[in-house]
Short mmCIF file of C-alpha atoms in Angstrom, two decimals:
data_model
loop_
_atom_site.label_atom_id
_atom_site.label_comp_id
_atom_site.label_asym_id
_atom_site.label_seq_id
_atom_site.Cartn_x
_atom_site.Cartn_y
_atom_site.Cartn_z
CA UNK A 257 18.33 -12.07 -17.26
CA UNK A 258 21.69 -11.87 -18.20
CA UNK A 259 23.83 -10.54 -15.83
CA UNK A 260 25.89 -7.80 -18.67
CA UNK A 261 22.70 -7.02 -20.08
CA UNK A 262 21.38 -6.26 -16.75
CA UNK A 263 24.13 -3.69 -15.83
CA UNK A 264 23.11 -2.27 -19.67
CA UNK A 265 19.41 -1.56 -18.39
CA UNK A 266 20.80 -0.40 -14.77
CA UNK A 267 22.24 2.09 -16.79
CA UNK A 268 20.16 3.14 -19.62
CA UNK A 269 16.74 2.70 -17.47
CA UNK A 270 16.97 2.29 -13.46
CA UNK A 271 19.85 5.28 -13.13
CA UNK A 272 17.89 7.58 -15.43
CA UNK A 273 14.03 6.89 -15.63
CA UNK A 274 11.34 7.92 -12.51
CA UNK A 275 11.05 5.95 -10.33
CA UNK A 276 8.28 5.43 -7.64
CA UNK A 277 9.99 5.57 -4.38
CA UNK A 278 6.89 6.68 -1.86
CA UNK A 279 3.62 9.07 -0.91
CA UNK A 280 3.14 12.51 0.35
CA UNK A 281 1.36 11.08 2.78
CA UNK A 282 4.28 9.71 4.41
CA UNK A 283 6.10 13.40 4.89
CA UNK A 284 2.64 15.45 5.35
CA UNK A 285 4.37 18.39 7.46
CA UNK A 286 7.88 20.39 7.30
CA UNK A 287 10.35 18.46 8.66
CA UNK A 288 9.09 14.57 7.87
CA UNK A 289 11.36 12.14 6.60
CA UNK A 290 11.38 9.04 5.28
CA UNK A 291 14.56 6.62 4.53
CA UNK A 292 14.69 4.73 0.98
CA UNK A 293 17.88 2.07 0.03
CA UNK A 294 18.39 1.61 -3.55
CA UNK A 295 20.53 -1.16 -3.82
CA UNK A 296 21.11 -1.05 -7.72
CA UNK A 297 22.20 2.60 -7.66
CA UNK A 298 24.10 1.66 -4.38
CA UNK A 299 22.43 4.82 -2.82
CA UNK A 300 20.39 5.21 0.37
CA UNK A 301 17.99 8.16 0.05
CA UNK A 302 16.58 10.96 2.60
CA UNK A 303 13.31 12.03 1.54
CA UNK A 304 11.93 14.98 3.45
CA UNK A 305 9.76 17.68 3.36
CA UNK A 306 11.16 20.98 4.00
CA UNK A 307 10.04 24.36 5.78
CA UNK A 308 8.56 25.37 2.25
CA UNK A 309 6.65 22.27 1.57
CA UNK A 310 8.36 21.02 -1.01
CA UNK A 311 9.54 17.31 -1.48
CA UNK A 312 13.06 16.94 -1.80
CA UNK A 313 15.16 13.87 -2.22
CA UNK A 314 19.25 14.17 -0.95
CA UNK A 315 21.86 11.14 -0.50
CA UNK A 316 21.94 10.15 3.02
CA UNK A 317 25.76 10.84 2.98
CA UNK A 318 27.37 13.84 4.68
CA UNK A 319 29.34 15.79 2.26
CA UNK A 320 32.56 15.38 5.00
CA UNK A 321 33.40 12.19 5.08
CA UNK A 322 30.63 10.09 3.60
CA UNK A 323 29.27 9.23 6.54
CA UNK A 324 25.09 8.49 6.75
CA UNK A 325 23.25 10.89 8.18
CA UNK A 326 20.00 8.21 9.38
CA UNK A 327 20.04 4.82 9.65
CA UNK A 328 18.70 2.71 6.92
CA UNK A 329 14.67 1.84 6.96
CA UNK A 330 14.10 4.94 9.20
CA UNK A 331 11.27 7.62 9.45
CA UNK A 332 10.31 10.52 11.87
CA UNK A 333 10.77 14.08 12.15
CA UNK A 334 13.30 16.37 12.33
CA UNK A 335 14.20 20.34 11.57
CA UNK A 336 17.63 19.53 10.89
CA UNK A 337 19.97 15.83 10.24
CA UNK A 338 23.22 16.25 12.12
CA UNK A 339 25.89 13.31 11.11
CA UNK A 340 26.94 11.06 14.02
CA UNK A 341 31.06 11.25 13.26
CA UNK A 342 31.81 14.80 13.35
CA UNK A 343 28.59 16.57 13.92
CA UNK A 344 27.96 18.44 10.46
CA UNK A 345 24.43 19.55 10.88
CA UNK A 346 22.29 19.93 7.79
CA UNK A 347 18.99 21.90 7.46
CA UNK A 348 15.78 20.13 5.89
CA UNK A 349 16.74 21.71 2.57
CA UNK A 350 19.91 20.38 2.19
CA UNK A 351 21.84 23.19 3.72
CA UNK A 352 24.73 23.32 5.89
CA UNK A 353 23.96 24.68 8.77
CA UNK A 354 26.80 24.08 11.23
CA UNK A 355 30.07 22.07 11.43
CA UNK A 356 33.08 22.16 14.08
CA UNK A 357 35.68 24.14 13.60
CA UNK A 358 34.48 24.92 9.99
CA UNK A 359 36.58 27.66 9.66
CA UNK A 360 39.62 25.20 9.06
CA UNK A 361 38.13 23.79 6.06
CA UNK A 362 38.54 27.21 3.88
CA UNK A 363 35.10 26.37 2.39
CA UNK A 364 31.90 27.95 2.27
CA UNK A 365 29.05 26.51 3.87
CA UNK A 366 26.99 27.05 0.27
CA UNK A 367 29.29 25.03 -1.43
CA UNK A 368 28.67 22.02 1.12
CA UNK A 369 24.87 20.95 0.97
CA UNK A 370 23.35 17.64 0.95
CA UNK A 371 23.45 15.93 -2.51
CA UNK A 372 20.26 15.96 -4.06
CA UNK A 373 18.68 13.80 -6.63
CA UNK A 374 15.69 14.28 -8.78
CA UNK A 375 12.35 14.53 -6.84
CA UNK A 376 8.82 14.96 -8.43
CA UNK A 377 5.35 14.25 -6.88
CA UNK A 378 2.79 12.96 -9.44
CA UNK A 379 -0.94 12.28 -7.89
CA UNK A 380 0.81 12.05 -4.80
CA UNK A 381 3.25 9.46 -5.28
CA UNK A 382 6.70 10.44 -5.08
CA UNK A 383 9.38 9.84 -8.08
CA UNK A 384 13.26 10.21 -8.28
CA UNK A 385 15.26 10.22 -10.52
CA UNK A 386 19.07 9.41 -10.65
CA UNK A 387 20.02 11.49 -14.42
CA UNK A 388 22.51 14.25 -13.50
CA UNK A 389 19.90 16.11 -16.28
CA UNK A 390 16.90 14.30 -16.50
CA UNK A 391 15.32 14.23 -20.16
CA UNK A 392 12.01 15.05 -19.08
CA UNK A 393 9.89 16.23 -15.84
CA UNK A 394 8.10 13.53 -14.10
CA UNK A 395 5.15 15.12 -15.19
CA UNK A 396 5.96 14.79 -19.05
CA UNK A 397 7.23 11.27 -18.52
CA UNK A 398 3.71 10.50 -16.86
CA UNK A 399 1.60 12.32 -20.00
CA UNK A 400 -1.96 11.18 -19.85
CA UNK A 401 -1.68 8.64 -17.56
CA UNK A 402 -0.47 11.06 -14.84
CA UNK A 403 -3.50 13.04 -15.99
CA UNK A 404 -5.78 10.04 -15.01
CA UNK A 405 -4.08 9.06 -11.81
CA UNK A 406 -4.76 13.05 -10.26
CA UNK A 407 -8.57 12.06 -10.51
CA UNK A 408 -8.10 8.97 -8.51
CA UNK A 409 -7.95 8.38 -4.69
CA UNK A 410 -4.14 8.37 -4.43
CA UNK A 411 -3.92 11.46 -5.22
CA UNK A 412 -5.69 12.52 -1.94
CA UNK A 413 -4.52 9.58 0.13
CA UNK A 414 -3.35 9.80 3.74
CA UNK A 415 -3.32 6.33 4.59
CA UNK A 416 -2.13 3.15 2.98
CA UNK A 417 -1.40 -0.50 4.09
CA UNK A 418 1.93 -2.11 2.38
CA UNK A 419 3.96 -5.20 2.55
CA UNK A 420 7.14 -6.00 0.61
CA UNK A 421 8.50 -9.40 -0.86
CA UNK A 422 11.04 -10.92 -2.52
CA UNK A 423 11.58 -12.84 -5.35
CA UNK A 424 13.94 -14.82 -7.18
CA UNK A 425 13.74 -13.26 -10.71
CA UNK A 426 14.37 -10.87 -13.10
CA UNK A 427 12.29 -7.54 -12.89
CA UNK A 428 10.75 -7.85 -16.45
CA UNK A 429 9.89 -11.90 -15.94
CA UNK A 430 7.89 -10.98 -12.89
CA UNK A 431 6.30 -7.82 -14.76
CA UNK A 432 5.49 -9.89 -17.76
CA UNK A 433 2.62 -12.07 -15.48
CA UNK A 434 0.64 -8.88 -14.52
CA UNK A 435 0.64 -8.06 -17.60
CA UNK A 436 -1.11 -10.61 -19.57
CA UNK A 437 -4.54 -13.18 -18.53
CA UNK A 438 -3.39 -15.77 -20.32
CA UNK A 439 -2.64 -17.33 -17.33
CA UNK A 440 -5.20 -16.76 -14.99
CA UNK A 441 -7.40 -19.67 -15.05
CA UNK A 442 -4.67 -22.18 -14.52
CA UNK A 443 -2.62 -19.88 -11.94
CA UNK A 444 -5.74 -18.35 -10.58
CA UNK A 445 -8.42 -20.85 -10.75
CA UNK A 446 -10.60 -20.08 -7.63
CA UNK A 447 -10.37 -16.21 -8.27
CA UNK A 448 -10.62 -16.04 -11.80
CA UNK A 449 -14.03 -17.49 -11.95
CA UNK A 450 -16.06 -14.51 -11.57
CA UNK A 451 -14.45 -12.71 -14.85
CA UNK A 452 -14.54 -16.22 -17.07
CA UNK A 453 -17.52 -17.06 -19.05
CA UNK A 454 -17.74 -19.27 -22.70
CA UNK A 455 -17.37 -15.93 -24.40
CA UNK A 456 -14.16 -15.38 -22.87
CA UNK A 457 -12.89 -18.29 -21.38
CA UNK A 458 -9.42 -16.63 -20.80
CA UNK A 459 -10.86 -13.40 -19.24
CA UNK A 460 -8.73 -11.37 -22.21
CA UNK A 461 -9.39 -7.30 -21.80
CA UNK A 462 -11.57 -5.55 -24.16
CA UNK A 463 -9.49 -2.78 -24.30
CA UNK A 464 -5.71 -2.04 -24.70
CA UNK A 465 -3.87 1.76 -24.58
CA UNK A 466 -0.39 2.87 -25.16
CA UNK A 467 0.66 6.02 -23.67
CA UNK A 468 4.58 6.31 -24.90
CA UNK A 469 6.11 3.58 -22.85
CA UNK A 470 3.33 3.42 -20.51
CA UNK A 471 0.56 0.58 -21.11
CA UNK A 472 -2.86 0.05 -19.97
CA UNK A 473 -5.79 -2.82 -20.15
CA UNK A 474 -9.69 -2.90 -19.58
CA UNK A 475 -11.10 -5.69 -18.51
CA UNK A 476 -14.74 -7.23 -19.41
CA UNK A 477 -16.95 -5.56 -17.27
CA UNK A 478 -19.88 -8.38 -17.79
CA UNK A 479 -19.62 -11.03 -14.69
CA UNK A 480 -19.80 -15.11 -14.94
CA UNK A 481 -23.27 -15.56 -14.40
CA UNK A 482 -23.14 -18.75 -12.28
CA UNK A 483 -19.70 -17.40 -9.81
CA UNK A 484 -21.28 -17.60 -6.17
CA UNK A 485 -19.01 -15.52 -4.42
CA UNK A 486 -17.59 -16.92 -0.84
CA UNK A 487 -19.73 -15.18 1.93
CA UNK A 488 -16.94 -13.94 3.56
CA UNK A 489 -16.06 -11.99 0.18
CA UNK A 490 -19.58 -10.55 0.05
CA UNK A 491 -19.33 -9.52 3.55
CA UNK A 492 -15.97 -7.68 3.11
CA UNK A 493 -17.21 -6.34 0.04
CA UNK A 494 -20.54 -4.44 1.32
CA UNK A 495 -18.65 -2.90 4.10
CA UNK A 496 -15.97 -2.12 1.58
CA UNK A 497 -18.94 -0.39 -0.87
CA UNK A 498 -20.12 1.45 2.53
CA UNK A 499 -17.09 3.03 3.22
CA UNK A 500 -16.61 3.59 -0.50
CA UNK A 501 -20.22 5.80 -0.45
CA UNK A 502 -19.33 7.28 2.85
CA UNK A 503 -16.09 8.43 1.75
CA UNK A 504 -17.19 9.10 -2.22
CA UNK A 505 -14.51 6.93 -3.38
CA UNK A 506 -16.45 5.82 -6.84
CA UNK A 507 -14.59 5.72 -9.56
CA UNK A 508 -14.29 3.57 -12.93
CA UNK A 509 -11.93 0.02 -12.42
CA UNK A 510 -8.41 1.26 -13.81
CA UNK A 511 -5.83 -0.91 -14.89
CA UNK A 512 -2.18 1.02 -15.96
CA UNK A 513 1.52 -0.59 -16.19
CA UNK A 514 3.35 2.26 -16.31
CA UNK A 515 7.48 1.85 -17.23
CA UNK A 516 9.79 0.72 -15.85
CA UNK A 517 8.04 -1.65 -13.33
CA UNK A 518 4.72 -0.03 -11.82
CA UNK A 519 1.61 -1.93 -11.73
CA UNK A 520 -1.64 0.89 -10.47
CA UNK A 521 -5.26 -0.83 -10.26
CA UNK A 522 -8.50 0.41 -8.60
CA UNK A 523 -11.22 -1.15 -8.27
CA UNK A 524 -13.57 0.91 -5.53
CA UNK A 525 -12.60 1.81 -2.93
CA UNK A 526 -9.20 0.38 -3.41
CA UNK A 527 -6.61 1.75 -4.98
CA UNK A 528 -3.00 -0.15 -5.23
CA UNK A 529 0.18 0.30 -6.47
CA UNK A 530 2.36 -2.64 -7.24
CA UNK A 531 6.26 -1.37 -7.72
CA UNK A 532 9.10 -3.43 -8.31
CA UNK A 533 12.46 -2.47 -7.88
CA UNK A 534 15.54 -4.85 -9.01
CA UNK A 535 18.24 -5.23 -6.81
CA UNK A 536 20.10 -7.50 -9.65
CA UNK A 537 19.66 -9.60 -12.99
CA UNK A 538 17.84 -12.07 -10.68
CA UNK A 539 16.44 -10.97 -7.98
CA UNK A 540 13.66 -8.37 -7.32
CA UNK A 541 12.15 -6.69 -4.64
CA UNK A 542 8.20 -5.60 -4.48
CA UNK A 543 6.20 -3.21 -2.67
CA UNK A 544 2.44 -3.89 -2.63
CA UNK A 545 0.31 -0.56 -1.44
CA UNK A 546 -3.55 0.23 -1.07
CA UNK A 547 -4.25 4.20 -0.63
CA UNK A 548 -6.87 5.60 1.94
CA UNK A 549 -8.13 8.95 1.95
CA UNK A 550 -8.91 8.98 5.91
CA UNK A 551 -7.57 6.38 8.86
CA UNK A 552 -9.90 3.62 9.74
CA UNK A 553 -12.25 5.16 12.29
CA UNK A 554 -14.41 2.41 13.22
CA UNK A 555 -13.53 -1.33 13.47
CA UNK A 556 -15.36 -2.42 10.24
CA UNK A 557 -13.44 -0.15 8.29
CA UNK A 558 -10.08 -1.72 9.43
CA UNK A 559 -11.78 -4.95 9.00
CA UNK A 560 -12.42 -4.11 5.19
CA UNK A 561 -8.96 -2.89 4.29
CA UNK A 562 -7.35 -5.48 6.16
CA UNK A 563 -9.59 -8.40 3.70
CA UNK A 564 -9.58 -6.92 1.13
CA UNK A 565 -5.23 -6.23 1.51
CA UNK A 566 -4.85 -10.13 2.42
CA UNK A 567 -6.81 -10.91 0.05
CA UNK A 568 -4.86 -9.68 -2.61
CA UNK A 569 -1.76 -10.65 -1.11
CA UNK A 570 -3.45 -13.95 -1.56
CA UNK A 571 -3.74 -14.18 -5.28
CA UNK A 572 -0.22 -12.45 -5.92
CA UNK A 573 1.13 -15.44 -3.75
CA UNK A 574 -0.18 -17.70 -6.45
CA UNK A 575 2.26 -16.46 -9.01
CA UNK A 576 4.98 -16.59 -7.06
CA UNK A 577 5.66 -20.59 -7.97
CA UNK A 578 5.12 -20.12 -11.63
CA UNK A 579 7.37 -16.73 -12.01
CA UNK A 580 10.30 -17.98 -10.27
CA UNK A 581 10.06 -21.43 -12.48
CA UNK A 582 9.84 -19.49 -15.60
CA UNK A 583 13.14 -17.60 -14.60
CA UNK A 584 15.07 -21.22 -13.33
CA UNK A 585 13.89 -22.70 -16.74
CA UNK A 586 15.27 -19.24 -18.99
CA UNK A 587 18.70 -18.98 -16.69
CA UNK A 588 19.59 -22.54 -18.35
CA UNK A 589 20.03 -21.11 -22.05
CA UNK A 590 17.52 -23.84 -23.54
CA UNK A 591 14.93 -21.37 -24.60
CA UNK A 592 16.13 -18.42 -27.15
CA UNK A 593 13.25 -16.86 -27.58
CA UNK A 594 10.29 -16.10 -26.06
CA UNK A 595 6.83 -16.13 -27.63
CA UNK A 596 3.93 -13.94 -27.37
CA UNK A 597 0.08 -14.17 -28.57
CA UNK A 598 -1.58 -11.24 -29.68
CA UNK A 599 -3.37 -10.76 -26.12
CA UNK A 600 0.10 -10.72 -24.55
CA UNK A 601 0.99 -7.53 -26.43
CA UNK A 602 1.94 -5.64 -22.76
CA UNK A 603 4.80 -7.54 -22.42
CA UNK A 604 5.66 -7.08 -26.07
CA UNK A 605 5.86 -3.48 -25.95
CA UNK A 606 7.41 -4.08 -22.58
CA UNK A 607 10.12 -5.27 -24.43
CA UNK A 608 10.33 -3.49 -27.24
CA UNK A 609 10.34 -0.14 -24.99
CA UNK A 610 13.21 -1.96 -23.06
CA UNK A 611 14.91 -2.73 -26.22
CA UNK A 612 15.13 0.98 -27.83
CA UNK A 613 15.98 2.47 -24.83
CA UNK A 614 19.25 0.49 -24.44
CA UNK A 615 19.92 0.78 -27.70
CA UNK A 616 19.73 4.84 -27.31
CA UNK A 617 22.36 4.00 -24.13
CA UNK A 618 24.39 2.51 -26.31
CA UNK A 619 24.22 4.70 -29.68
CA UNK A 620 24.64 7.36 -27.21
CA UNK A 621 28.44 5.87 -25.77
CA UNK A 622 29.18 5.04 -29.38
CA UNK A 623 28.67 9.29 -30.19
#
């Protein structure tokens, strides 16, 4: 939490790791767009989807004078991004196309396209990438988990419902509480119930993988015998299993945290993504996402998604108060070091993956 160690891991992780930035879904024809700010890397991003159908990811800056091309938080269509000062029209790959009066630059239109940066789509999601030479595709970085996440819904999505939040704390505080149950029946009494029995009384997983500096946990799949569930849950939940057989969206409960800050779970028919992106040593912005595979075409459809969307935006609000505690009670210096059990061993390797890779940053200045 730190604020100099912070610009170390802007700069050995958040300028040069993937990083999820958005869905297919959201460019589906030539000429889409969407608008991404990255306030870390100071960049605002065009993604669009050119005549080709490829995904491509350029600096919303106009190689004149700077200028942005779109306005921030901005979406549509276009064939071509022409910038509001002088006119410098760009084509959807990047191109120039046009500019007043070029001829009085002695330059060549070739040597005047958008900046681009790093674009990969992995099961549909969309990565970037700010490395000048990135050590390894998107794909690679991914390995078997990117293997697993093709089988699942998002890979197919065209829909999704999302909000975004705020919070006052670091980006690996926050991470560290989805990644570890220890907490859940004190944070999470009411929806915990159904996975705690005397067997388990902290609903631990069963299971834990590491796939490079990706991490992943099963949980039990046996149920608390005596949890009644509310009968608006069981309602939501047989129209959700309706759509899920109308739709064929079975599929086994997943549970991956993939590096640097991505949370994917599915449980069917849902599918979310959790992504956090820091915007400095103690502050952190989320995006919370559940992928469709068709619109909702009938009113108890929209019903489900909407329940079952709230209702996790529910239990994530009930972490809020604890995460931003632990990161007031860490900023005051009194605790040195943190301690983990053996079923916290996420964040561990959290850390430890954290650790090596600044010290690569820094071995790598040092050369």
């Amino acid at each position: 939490f730190d604020p100099e160690h912070w610009e170390l891991e802007r700069k050995a992780i958040w300028l040069r790791t993937w990083l999820h930035i958005g869905h297919a879904c959201e460019v589906p024809e030539p000429g889409n767009f969407i608008v991404r700010e990255v306030e870390f890397a100071k960049a605002s991003l065009l993604i669009v989807r050119g005549k080709d159908g490829a995904v491509r990811a350029f600096h919303n800056v106009c190689i004149h004078r700077g200028t942005q091309l779109v306005s921030e938080q901005s979406e549509g269509k276009r064939s071509q991004f022409s910038c509001p000062y002088h006119m410098w029209t760009y084509g959807s790959d990047g191109r120039l196309l046009s500019a007043p009066d070029f001829e009085r630059f002695y330059l060549k239109k070739e040597d005047c396209s958008l900046k681009t940066v790093h674009c990969e789509t992995v099961a549909g999601m969309i990565f970037i990438n700010f490395a000048a030479k990135p050590r390894q595709s998107c794909r690679e970085f991914f390995g078997a988990v990117g293997d697993r996440l093709e089988e699942l819904p998002i890979a197919r999505a065209t829909h999704f419902t999302e909000y975004t939040y705020e919070m006052d704390a670091n980006w690996k505080t926050i991470f560290d509480n989805f990644q570890e149950n220890y907490h859940l029946r004190f944070v999470h009494p009411r929806n915990s119930e159904a996975i705690l029995t005397e067997e388990n009384p902290f609903g631990y997983p069963i299971e834990y993988g590491f796939y490079g500096p990706h991490r992943s946990q099963t949980l039990p799949s046996f149920r608390n015998p005596s949890y009644v569930a509310p009968p608006m849950l069981v309602h939501a939940a047989g129209l959700g299993a309706a759509v899920a057989a109308r739709d064929g969206l079975a599929f086994p409960k997943i549970d991956f945290k993939c590096f640097p800050a991505i949370h994917f779970v599915g449980l069917a028919p849902n599918f979310n993504s959790h992504t956090w992106i820091p915007l400095d040593a103690g502050r952190t912005r989320a995006s919370v996402r559940t992928y469709y595979t068709g619109p909702a075409d009938r009113a108890s459809t929209l019903y489900a998604r909407e329940h079952s969307q709230m209702t996790f935006r529910d239990v994530l609000a009930e972490d809020r108060p604890a995460i931003e505690s632990a990161q007031r009670g860490l900023a005051g210096g009194a605790v040195d070091k943190v301690h983990f059990q053996e079923h916290e061993m996420l964040p561990r390797h959290q850390y430890e993956t954290v650790q090596a890779m600044v010290a690569d940053y820094l071995a790598e200045g040092s050369a």
